[in-house]
PDB file of C-alpha atoms in Angstrom:
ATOM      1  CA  UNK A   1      17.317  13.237   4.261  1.00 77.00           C
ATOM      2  CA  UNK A   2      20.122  12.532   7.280  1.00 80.00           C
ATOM      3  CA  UNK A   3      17.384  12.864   9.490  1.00 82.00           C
ATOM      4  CA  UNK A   4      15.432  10.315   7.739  1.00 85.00           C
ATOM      5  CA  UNK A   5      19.166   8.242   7.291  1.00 86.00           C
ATOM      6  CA  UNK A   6      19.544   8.380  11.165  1.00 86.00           C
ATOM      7  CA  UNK A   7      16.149   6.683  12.120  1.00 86.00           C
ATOM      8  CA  UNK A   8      16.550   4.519   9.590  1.00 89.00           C
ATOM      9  CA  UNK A   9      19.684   3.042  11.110  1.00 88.00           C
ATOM     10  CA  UNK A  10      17.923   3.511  14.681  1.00 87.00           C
ATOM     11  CA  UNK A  11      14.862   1.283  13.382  1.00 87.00           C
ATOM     12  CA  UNK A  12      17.140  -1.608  11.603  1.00 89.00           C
ATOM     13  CA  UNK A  13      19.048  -1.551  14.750  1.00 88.00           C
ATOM     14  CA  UNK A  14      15.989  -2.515  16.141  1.00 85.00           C
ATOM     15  CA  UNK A  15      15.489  -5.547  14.341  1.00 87.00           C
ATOM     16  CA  UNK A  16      18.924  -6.798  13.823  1.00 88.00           C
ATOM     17  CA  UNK A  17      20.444  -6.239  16.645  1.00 86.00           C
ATOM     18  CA  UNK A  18      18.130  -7.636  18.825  1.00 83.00           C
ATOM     19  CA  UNK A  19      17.117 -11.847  19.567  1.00 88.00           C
ATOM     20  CA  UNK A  20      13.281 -11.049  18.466  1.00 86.00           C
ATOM     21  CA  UNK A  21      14.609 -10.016  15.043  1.00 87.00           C
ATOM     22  CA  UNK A  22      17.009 -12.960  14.253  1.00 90.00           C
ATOM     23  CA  UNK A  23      13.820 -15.067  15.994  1.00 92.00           C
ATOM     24  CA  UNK A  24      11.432 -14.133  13.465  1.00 90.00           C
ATOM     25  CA  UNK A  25      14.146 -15.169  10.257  1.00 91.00           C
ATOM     26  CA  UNK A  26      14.805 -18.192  11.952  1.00 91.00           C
ATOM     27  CA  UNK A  27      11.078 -19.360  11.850  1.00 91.00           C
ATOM     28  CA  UNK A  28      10.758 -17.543   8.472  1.00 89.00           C
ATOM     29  CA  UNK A  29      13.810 -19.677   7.205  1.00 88.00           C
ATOM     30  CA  UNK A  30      12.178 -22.887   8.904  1.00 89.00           C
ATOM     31  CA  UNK A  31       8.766 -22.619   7.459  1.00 86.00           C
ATOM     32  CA  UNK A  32      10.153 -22.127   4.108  1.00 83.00           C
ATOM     33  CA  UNK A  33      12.309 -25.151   4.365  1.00 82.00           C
ATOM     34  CA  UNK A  34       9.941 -27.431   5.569  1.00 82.00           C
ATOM     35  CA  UNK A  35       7.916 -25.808   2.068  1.00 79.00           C
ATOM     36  CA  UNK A  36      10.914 -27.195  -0.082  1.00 77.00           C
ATOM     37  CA  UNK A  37      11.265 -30.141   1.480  1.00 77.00           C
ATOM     38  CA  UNK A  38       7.599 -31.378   0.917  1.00 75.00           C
ATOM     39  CA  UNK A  39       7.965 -30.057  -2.855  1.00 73.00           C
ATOM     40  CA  UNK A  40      11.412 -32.192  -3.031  1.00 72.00           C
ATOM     41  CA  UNK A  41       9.120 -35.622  -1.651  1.00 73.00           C
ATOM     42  CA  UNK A  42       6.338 -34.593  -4.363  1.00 68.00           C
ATOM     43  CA  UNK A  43       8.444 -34.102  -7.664  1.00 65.00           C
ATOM     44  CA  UNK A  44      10.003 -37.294  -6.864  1.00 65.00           C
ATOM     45  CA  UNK A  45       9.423 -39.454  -9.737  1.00 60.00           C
ATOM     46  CA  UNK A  46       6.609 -37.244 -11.097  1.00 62.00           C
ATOM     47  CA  UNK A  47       7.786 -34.531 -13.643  1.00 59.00           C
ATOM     48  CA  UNK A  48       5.537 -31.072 -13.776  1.00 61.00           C
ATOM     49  CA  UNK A  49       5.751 -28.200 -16.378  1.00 60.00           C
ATOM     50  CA  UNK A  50       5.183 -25.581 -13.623  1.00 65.00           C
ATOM     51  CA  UNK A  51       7.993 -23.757 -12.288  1.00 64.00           C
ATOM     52  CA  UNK A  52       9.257 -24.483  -8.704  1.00 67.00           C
ATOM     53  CA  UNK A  53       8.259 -20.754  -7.825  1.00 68.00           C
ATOM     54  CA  UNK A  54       4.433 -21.674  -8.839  1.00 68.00           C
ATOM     55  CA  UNK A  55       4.822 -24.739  -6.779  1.00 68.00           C
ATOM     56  CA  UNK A  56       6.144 -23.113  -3.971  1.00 71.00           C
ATOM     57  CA  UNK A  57       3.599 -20.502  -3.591  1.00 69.00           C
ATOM     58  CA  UNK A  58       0.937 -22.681  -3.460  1.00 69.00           C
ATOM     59  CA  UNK A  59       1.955 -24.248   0.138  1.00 70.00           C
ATOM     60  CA  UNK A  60       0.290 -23.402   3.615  1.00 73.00           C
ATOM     61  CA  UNK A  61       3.696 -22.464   4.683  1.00 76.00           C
ATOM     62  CA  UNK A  62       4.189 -19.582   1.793  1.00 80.00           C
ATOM     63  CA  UNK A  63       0.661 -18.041   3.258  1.00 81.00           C
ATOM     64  CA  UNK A  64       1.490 -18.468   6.583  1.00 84.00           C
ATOM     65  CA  UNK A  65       4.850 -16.786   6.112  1.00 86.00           C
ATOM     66  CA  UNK A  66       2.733 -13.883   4.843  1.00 85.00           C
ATOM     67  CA  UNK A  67       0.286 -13.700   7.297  1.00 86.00           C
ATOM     68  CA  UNK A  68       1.828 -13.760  10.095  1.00 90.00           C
ATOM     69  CA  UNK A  69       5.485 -11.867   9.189  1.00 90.00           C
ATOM     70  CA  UNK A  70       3.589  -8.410   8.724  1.00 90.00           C
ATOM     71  CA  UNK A  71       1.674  -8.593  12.329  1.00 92.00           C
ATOM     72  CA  UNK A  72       5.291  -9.769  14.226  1.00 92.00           C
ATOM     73  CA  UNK A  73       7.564  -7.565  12.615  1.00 92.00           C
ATOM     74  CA  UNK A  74       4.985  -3.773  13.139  1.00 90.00           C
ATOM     75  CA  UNK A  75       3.351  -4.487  16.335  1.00 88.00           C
ATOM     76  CA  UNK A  76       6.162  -3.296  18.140  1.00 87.00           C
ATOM     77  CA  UNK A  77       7.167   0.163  15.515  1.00 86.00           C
ATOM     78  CA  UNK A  78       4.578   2.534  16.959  1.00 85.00           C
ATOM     79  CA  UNK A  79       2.960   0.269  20.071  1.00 83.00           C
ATOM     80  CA  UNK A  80       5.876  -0.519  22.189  1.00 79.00           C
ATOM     81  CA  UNK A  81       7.424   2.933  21.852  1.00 78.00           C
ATOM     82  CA  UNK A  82       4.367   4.333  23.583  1.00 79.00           C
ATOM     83  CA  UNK A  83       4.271   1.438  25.858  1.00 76.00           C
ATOM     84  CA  UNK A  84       7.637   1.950  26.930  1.00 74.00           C
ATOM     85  CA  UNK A  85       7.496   5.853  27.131  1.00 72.00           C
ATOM     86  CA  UNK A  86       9.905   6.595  24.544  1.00 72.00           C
ATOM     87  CA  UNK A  87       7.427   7.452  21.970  1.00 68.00           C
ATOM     88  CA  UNK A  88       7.011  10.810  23.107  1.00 68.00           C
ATOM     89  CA  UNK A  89      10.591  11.581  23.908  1.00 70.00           C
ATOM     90  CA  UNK A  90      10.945  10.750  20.176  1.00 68.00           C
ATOM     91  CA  UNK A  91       8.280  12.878  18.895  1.00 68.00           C
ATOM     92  CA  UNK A  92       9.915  16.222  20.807  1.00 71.00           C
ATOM     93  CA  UNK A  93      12.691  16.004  19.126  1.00 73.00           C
ATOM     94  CA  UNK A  94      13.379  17.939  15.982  1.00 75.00           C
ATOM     95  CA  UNK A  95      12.151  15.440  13.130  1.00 78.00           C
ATOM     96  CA  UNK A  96       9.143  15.019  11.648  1.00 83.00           C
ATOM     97  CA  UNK A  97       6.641  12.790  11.253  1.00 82.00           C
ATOM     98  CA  UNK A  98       7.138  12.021   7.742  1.00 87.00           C
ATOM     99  CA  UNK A  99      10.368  11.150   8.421  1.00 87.00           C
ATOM    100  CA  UNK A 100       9.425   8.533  11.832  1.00 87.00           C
ATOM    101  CA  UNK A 101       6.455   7.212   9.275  1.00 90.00           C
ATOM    102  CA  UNK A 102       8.958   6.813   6.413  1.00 92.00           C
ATOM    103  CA  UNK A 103      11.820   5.430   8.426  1.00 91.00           C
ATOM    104  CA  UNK A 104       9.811   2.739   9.973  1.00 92.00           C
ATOM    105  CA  UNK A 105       8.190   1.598   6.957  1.00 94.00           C
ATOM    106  CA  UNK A 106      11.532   1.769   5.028  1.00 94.00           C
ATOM    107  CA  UNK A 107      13.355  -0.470   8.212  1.00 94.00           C
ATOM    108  CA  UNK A 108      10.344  -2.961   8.453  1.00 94.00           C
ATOM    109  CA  UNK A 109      10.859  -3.596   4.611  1.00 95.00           C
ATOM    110  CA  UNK A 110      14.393  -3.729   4.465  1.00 95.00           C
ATOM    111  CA  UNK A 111      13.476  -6.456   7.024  1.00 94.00           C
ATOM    112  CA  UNK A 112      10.891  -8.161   5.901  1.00 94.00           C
ATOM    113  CA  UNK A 113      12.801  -8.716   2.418  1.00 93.00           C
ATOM    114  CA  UNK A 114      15.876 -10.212   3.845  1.00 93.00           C
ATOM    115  CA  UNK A 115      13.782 -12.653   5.682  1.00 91.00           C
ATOM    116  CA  UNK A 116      12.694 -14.082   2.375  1.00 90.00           C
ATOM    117  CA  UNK A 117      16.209 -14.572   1.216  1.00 88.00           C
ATOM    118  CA  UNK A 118      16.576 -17.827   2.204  1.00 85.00           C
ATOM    119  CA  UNK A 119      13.595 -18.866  -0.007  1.00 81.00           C
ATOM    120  CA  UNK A 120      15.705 -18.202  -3.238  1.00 79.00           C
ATOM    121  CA  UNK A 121      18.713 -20.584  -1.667  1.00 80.00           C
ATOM    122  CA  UNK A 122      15.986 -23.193  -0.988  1.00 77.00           C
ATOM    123  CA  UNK A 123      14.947 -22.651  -4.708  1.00 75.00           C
ATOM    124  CA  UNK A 124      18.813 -23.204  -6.121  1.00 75.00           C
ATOM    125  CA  UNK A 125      18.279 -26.429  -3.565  1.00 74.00           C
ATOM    126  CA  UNK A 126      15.042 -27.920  -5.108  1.00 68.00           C
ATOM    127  CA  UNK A 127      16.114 -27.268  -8.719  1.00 69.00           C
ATOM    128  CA  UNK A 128      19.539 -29.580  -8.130  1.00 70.00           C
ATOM    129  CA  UNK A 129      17.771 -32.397  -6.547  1.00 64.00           C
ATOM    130  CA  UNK A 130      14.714 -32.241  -9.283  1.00 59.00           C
ATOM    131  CA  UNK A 131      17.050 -32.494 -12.155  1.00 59.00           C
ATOM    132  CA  UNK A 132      14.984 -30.017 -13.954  1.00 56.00           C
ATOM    133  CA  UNK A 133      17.201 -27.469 -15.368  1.00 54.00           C
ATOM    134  CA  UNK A 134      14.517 -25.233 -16.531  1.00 54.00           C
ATOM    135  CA  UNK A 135      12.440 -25.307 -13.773  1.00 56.00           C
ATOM    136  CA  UNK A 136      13.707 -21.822 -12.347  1.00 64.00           C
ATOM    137  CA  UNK A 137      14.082 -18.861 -14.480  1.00 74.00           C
ATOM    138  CA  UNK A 138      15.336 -15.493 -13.598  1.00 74.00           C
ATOM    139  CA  UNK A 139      11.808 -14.106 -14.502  1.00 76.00           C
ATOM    140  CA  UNK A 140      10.157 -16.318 -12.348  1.00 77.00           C
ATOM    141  CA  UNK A 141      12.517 -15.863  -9.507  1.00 78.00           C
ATOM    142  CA  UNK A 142      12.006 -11.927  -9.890  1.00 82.00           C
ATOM    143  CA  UNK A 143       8.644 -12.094 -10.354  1.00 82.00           C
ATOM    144  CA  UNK A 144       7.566 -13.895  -7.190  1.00 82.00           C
ATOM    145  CA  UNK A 145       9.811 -11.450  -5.249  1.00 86.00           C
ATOM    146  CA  UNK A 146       8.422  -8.849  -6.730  1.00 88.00           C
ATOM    147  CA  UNK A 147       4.690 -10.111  -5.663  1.00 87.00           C
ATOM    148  CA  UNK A 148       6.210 -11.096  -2.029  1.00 89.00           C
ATOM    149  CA  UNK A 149       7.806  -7.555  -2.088  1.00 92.00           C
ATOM    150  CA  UNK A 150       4.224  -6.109  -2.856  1.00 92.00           C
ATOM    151  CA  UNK A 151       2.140  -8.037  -0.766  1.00 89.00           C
ATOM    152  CA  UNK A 152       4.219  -7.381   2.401  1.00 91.00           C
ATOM    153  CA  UNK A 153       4.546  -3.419   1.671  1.00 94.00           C
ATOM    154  CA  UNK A 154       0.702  -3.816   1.728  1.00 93.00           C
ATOM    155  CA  UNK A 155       0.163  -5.458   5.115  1.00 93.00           C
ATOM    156  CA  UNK A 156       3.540  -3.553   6.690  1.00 94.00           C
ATOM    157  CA  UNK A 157       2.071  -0.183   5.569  1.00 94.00           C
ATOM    158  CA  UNK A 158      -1.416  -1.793   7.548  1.00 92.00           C
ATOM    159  CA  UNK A 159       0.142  -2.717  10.228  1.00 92.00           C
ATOM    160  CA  UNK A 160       1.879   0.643  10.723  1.00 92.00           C
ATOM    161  CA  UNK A 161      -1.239   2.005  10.663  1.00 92.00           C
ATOM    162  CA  UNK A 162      -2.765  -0.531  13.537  1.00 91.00           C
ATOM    163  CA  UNK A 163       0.649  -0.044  15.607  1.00 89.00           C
ATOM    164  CA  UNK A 164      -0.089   3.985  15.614  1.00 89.00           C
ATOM    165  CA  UNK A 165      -3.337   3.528  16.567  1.00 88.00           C
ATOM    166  CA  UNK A 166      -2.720   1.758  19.588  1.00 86.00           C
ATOM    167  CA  UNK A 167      -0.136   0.929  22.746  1.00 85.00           C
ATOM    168  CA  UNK A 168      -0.683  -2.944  22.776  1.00 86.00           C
ATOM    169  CA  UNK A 169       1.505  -4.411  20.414  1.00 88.00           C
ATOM    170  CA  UNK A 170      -1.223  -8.031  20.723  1.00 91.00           C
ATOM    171  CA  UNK A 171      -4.303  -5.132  18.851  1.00 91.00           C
ATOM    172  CA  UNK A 172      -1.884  -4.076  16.439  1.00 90.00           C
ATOM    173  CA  UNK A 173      -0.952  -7.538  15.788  1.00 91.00           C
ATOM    174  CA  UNK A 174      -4.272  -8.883  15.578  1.00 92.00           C
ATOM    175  CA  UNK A 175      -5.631  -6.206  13.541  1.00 91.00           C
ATOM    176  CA  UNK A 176      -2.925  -6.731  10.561  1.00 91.00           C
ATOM    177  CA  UNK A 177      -3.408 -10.340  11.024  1.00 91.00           C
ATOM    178  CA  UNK A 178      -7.081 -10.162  10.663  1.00 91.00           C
ATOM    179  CA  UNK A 179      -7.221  -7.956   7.795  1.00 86.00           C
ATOM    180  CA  UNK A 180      -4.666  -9.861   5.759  1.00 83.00           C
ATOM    181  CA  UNK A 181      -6.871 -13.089   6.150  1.00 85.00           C
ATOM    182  CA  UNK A 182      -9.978 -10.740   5.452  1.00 83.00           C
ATOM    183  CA  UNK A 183      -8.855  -9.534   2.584  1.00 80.00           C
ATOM    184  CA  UNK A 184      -7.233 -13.279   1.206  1.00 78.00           C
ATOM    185  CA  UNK A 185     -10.355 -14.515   1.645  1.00 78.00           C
ATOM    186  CA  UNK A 186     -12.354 -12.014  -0.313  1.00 75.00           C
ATOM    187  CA  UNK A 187     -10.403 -13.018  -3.450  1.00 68.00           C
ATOM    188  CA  UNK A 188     -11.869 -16.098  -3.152  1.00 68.00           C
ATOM    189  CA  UNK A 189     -15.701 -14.408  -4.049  1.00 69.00           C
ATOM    190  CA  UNK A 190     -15.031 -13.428  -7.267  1.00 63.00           C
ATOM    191  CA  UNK A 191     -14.684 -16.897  -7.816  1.00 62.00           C
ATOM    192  CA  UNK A 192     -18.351 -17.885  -6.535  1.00 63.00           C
ATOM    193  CA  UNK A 193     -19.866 -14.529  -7.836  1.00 62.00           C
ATOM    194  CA  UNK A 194     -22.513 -15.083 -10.959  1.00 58.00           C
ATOM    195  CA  UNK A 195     -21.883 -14.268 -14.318  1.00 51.00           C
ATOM    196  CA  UNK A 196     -24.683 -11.442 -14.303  1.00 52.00           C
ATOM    197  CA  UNK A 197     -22.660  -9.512 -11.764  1.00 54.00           C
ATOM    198  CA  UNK A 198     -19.514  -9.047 -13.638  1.00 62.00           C
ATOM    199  CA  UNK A 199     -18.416  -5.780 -12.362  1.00 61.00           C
ATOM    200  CA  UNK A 200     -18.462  -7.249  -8.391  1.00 60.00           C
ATOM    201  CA  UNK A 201     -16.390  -9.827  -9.857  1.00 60.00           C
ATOM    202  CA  UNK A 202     -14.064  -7.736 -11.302  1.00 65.00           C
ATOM    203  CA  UNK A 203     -13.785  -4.857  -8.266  1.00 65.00           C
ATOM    204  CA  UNK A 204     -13.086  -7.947  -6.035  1.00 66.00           C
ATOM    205  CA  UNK A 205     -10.335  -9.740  -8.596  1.00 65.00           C
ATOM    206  CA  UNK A 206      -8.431  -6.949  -7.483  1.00 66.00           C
ATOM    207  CA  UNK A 207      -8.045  -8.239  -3.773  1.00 68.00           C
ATOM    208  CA  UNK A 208      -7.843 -11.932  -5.103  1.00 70.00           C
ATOM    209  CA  UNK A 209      -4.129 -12.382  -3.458  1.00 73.00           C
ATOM    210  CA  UNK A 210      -3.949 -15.503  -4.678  1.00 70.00           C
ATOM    211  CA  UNK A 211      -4.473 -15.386  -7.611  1.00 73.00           C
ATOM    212  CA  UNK A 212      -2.070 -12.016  -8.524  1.00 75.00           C
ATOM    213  CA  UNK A 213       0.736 -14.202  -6.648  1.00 76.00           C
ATOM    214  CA  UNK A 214      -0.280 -17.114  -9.399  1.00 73.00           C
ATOM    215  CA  UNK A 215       0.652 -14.370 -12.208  1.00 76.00           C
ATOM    216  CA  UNK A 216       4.364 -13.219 -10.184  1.00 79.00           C
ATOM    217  CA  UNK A 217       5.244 -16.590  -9.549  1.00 74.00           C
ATOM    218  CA  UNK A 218       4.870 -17.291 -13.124  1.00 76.00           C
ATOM    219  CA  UNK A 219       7.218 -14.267 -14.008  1.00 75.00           C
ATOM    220  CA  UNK A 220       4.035 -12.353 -15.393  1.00 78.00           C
ATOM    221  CA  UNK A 221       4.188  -9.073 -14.092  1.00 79.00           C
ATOM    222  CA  UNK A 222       0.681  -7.328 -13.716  1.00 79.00           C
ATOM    223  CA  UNK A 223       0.155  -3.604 -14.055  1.00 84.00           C
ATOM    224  CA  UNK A 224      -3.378  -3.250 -12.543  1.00 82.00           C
ATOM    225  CA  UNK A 225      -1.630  -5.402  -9.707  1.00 83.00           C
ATOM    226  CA  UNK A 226       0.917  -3.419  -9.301  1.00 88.00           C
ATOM    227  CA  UNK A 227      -0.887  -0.455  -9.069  1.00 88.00           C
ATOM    228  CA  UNK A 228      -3.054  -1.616  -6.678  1.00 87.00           C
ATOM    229  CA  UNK A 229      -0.625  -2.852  -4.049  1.00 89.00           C
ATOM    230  CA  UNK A 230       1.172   0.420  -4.533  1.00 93.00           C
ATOM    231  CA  UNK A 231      -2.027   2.716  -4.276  1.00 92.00           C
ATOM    232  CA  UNK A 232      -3.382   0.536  -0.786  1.00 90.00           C
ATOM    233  CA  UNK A 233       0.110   1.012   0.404  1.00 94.00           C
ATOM    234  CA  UNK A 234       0.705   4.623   0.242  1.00 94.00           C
ATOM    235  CA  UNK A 235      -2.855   4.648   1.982  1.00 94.00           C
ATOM    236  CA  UNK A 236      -2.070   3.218   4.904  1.00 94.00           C
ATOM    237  CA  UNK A 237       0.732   4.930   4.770  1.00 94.00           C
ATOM    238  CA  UNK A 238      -1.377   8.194   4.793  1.00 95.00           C
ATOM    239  CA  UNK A 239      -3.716   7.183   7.310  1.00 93.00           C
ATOM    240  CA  UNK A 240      -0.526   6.226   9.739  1.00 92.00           C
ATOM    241  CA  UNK A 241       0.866   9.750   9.352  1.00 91.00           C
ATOM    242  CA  UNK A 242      -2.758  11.120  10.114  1.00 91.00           C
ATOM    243  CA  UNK A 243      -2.711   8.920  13.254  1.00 88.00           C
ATOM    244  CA  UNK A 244       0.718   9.817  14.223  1.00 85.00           C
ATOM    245  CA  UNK A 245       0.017  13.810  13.542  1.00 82.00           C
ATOM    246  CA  UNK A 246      -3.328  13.514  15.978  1.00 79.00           C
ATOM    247  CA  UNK A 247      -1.456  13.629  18.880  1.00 67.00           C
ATOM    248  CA  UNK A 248      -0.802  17.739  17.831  1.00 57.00           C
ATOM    249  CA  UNK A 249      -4.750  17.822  18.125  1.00 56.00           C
ATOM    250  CA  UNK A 250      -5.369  16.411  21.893  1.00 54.00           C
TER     251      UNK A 250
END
């Protein structure tokens, strides 16, 4: 465990005490903004029933946080390590590589959650100007977290996988980038699937991202979606450790 304590605190050193890291919020924070301040020009003098985390999740910007905050904040975990030489002086020491897997998950979570704390500010924001004091609920503030939470541990966990894989930090980028838009674009079949093939449609509901982040942002929690996210996760997970073991087998 202080093993697994120490390159934890090595890793988050890594991202906030560096410019790169504070870069990456600062666009985070910016992209949500912009978000808010679109929804604050459309609720002007038009009431809605939905809550402001429904509305919110439905923007360009949300997705785009998403797609692209997973591929920034992994490329460099595994990639640049190798690149830079260290990788190996890390590897020889005496930890192991559970603990570098599990440590630079852990740190690129940590991250990636306090970059999406400006969103609930931004949410406080939108509710005072909209007058509408029941448009954000606890539930509904938790549950979109939750999903955000869920979703990134998915594509973090991927692209720890793609940064162990290679020494370019661009692949490892591109790969988690292109998977998350391959697999938010899959939900989208289910949708055009016919009737008579109701079990596709169901095996690929699983992967529709957008519309499990409908249910969270709603403060409806979903078990199957849960369990999905969680299962994907730990198999990336698995298949980074594998990765990061094979060097024992050259």
């Amino acid at each position: 465990m202080r093993t697994f304590l120490t390159l934890l605190r090595r890793e988050l050193g890594s991202f906030f005490c560096s410019l790169s890291g504070y870069v990456i919020i600062a666009a985070a924070t910016f992209l949500t903004g912009l978000s808010f301040v679109v929804l604050i020009r459309n609720l002007e003098g038009e009431a809605t029933a939905k809550p402001l985390t429904e509305l919110f999740y439905s923007t360009q910007s949300f997705w785009l946080i998403v797609m692209l905050a997973a591929p920034v904040i992994t490329m460099r975990l595994f990639a640049l390590e190798k690149y830079s030489g260290t990788y190996e002086t890390l590897m020889t020491t005496p930890v192991s590589d559970l603990s570098v897997v599990a440590a630079k998950f852990a740190a690129a979570q940590i991250f990636y959650l306090v970059m999406w704390l400006p969103m609930i500010a931004c949410l406080f924001v939108v509710q005072h100007y909209a007058r509408q004091s029941g448009a954000l609920q606890p539930a509904t503030v938790g549950g979109m977290y939750l999903g955000i939470a869920l979703v990134g541990a998915l594509f973090l966990a991927l692209g720890c996988f793609a940064s162990a894989l290679t020494r370019s930090q661009m692949v490892a980028a591109m790969i988690t980038f292109l998977f998350g838009v391959s697999l938010y674009s899959v939900g989208f079949l289910a949708e055009h699937i016919p009737a008579a093939a109701q079990w596709q449609s169901q095996v690929l509901s699983h992967f529709a991202l957008f519309r499990q982040m409908h249910d969270f942002a709603r403060g409806v929690v979903d078990t199957r979606a849960v369990v999905f996210y969680v299962t994907a996760t730990f198999f990336f997970l698995f298949l980074t450790l594998r990765a990061v073991e094979s060097r024992r087998w050259r």
